[in-house]
Amino acid sequence: MTQLDVAEVGRQLAAGDESALAEAYQRWSRLVYTVALRSVPSAADAEDVTQAVFISAWRSRDNFNPDAGNVPAWLLAITRRRVADFHRKRRDEVSLDHAPEAAEHSPDVSAQVAVADEIDELGEPARQIIRLAFFDDLTHQQIAEKLNMPLGTVKSHIRRSLQRLRTRLEVTHAAAL
Amino acid sequence: MQQHCDVDELALMSLGEPIGDDCAAHVTTCEQCAAQLAEFKELVLVGRSSGGPDNLVAPPARVWDRISEQLATEPVPMVRPPAQQRRGLPRWAGLVAASAAGILVGGAVVAVTTGQDTPTSVVASAQLAPMPDGPDRGGIADATLNRTDAGYTVTVSASGLAGPEGFYEVWLLDPKDSGLIALGSLGPGEQKATFPVPDGIDLEVFSAVDISDEPLDGDPTHSTVTVLRGTLEA
């Protein structure tokens, strides 16, 4: 099955196509849920936040401009707001003296999760190369030997992947503003 | 001065790999290369601290179930295929004239209801009544034209309407040219329903709400049996 272009999901969603919301959920609910898990105290709270994010996305789909942003960055911006709502509500419920230190959702969490998601979106062999470079701390020579690839190919995969991840990070930062 | 660093080299450098002396020296004096390196470094830091794709957690299936349940109660703009949206209506000489003459008095109520995220405001309303020479099913209805974040909707509330011979279909009507846009049908026994109005409809032109009794014959055009009609007025 061919995956829809990210921009196409955005256009369909903005046009009010409910199946585009299902598509967005299938592709980016891990993103939203992982950020939520790292930002609110319990998994049940993270489930509530995730639900609220997709409902908000559906209701405010008219505000989404598919030409100006992409859906995952927009979902992360909504996640940030729903997480903030959660903590605001908590603070209102708990008296100030006894309020526990809220694990505020920092932009770093969504940046991390966005980059992790983008690594997953890299095609092979780029994904494997980046995994080996990031998480196994292999040098490009070691990666080239392991994957039996020319050094230059590994180098340019690393450079192109970093540029792609960088773009994703920029979009995520821009949407956070 | 050495020419700029190869971007491949800067990428490796950001990962902590040793690189050639020339580039290592150049980057200390070249703002452009230093900025590129700093961007890559930030990215590598964020990427490594992310734990990678294996650290992304999928929500339990019940989350989507709850979303779908909640969405089922939202007005969804189910736009009908264009062939069904616009069709001419046989001109029923007297009926249209009667409607245009304003047999029905528009209400003046403007209410604002606030949902969680989608405030809905009533921008026009109509009282629907039987046509002078149409069937009388013993009921009346109100219709409101609502503005929501997602566009316009029409809400029809009927009372005392006897069962249809086929089913009741709700339309927006252009009283001048008898153009029709099908909004949807009232379910069996349903007395109140909200229908999304397709985007781009000129509501100055399609200014009346019409409820027809449609036979179960699969013919998507208006049966010409109007049971209630009224003109929307702000």
XYZ file of C-alpha atoms in Angstrom, chain A residues 2-171:
170
model
C 1.408 3.350 -0.915
C 1.625 5.813 1.878
C 0.024 9.145 1.242
C 2.324 12.101 0.965
C 2.371 14.065 4.245
C 1.141 17.164 2.405
C -1.722 15.184 0.899
C -2.869 14.033 4.351
C -2.848 17.704 5.356
C -4.892 18.789 2.364
C -7.471 16.063 2.900
C -7.708 16.829 6.586
C -8.188 20.541 5.944
C -10.888 19.612 3.432
C -12.775 17.784 6.191
C -12.080 14.232 5.085
C -12.573 12.063 8.142
C -10.460 9.255 6.718
C -7.522 11.683 6.702
C -7.878 11.971 10.474
C -7.724 8.187 10.746
C -4.634 8.229 8.541
C -3.055 10.953 10.682
C -3.824 8.930 13.798
C -2.322 5.802 12.346
C 0.864 7.600 11.420
C 1.384 10.086 14.212
C -0.465 8.889 17.292
C 2.819 7.377 18.544
C 4.334 10.829 18.278
C 1.539 12.475 20.246
C 1.227 9.708 22.807
C 4.969 9.514 23.445
C 5.183 13.266 24.052
C 2.127 13.003 26.307
C 3.632 10.102 28.249
C 6.733 12.181 28.934
C 4.726 15.232 29.931
C 1.898 14.068 32.194
C 2.039 11.826 35.265
C 0.252 8.684 34.162
C -0.470 6.613 31.078
C -4.192 7.212 31.614
C -3.555 10.979 31.521
C -1.492 10.518 28.360
C -4.382 8.649 26.765
C -6.736 11.515 27.623
C -4.318 14.045 26.166
C -3.948 11.995 22.975
C -7.697 11.775 22.596
C -8.050 15.522 23.153
C -5.330 16.282 20.603
C -7.011 14.412 17.755
C -10.429 15.791 18.632
C -8.963 19.316 18.681
C -7.226 18.645 15.384
C -10.508 17.602 13.814
C -12.432 20.553 15.189
C -9.831 23.088 14.200
C -8.993 21.562 10.829
C -10.152 24.781 9.172
C -7.270 26.576 10.872
C -4.722 24.186 9.473
C -3.038 25.581 6.402
C -1.611 22.646 4.453
C 0.590 24.985 2.428
C 2.222 26.510 5.498
C 2.897 23.550 7.739
C 2.808 19.821 8.047
C 0.432 17.666 10.023
C 2.869 16.089 12.521
C 4.301 19.492 13.496
C 0.785 20.842 13.875
C -0.248 17.849 16.004
C 2.755 18.442 18.248
C 1.797 22.101 18.643
C -1.708 21.016 19.667
C -0.201 18.433 22.020
C 1.748 21.181 23.723
C -1.455 23.131 24.301
C -3.423 20.139 25.593
C -0.558 19.245 27.948
C -0.540 22.848 29.191
C -4.313 22.614 29.720
C -3.778 19.461 31.742
C -1.263 21.122 34.052
C -3.348 24.267 34.378
C -6.325 22.189 35.428
C -4.190 20.273 37.880
C -2.930 23.480 39.459
C -6.471 24.726 39.821
C -7.518 21.515 41.528
C -4.626 21.218 43.924
C -4.058 23.952 46.465
C -0.918 25.865 45.679
C 0.912 24.902 48.856
C 0.631 21.236 48.083
C 0.978 21.331 44.354
C 3.489 18.759 43.239
C 6.181 19.864 40.837
C 4.456 19.521 37.531
C 6.488 17.845 34.819
C 5.976 20.691 32.390
C 6.114 19.757 28.781
C 9.286 21.264 27.439
C 9.781 21.863 23.739
C 12.706 19.451 23.963
C 10.342 16.554 24.414
C 8.517 17.255 21.192
C 11.788 17.919 19.380
C 13.138 14.570 20.541
C 10.017 12.716 19.602
C 9.789 14.470 16.230
C 13.363 13.516 15.397
C 12.798 9.920 16.534
C 9.754 9.799 14.279
C 11.672 11.240 11.345
C 14.419 8.639 11.794
C 11.691 6.058 11.470
C 10.527 7.726 8.255
C 13.968 7.568 6.646
C 14.097 4.930 3.966
C 16.614 2.136 4.105
C 19.571 2.057 4.216
C 19.568 5.604 5.645
C 17.541 4.568 8.673
C 19.891 1.790 9.614
C 22.944 3.971 9.027
C 21.581 6.697 11.295
C 20.652 4.174 13.965
C 24.181 2.782 13.932
C 25.719 6.262 14.026
C 23.387 7.659 16.705
C 22.736 4.785 19.023
C 25.550 2.314 18.483
C 28.165 5.076 18.184
C 29.782 3.464 15.171
C 32.056 5.587 12.976
C 31.293 5.824 9.296
C 34.151 3.403 8.571
C 32.680 0.827 10.936
C 29.241 1.300 9.391
C 30.654 0.903 5.887
C 32.332 -2.353 6.886
C 29.293 -3.663 8.699
C 26.922 -2.926 5.816
C 29.483 -3.651 3.152
C 29.048 -0.258 1.536
C 31.466 2.237 0.027
C 32.641 4.872 2.519
C 31.437 7.738 0.347
C 27.916 6.291 0.192
C 27.727 6.024 3.969
C 29.043 9.573 4.365
C 26.522 11.061 2.004
C 23.657 9.094 3.595
C 24.679 10.510 6.968
C 24.851 14.046 5.639
C 21.563 13.861 3.749
C 19.769 12.249 6.691
C 21.042 14.891 9.114
C 19.816 17.599 6.762
C 16.430 15.943 6.524
C 16.168 15.544 10.302
C 17.251 19.153 10.645
C 14.409 20.294 8.417
C 11.943 18.331 10.486
C 13.309 19.875 13.661
C 12.971 23.364 12.199
C 9.353 22.759 11.212
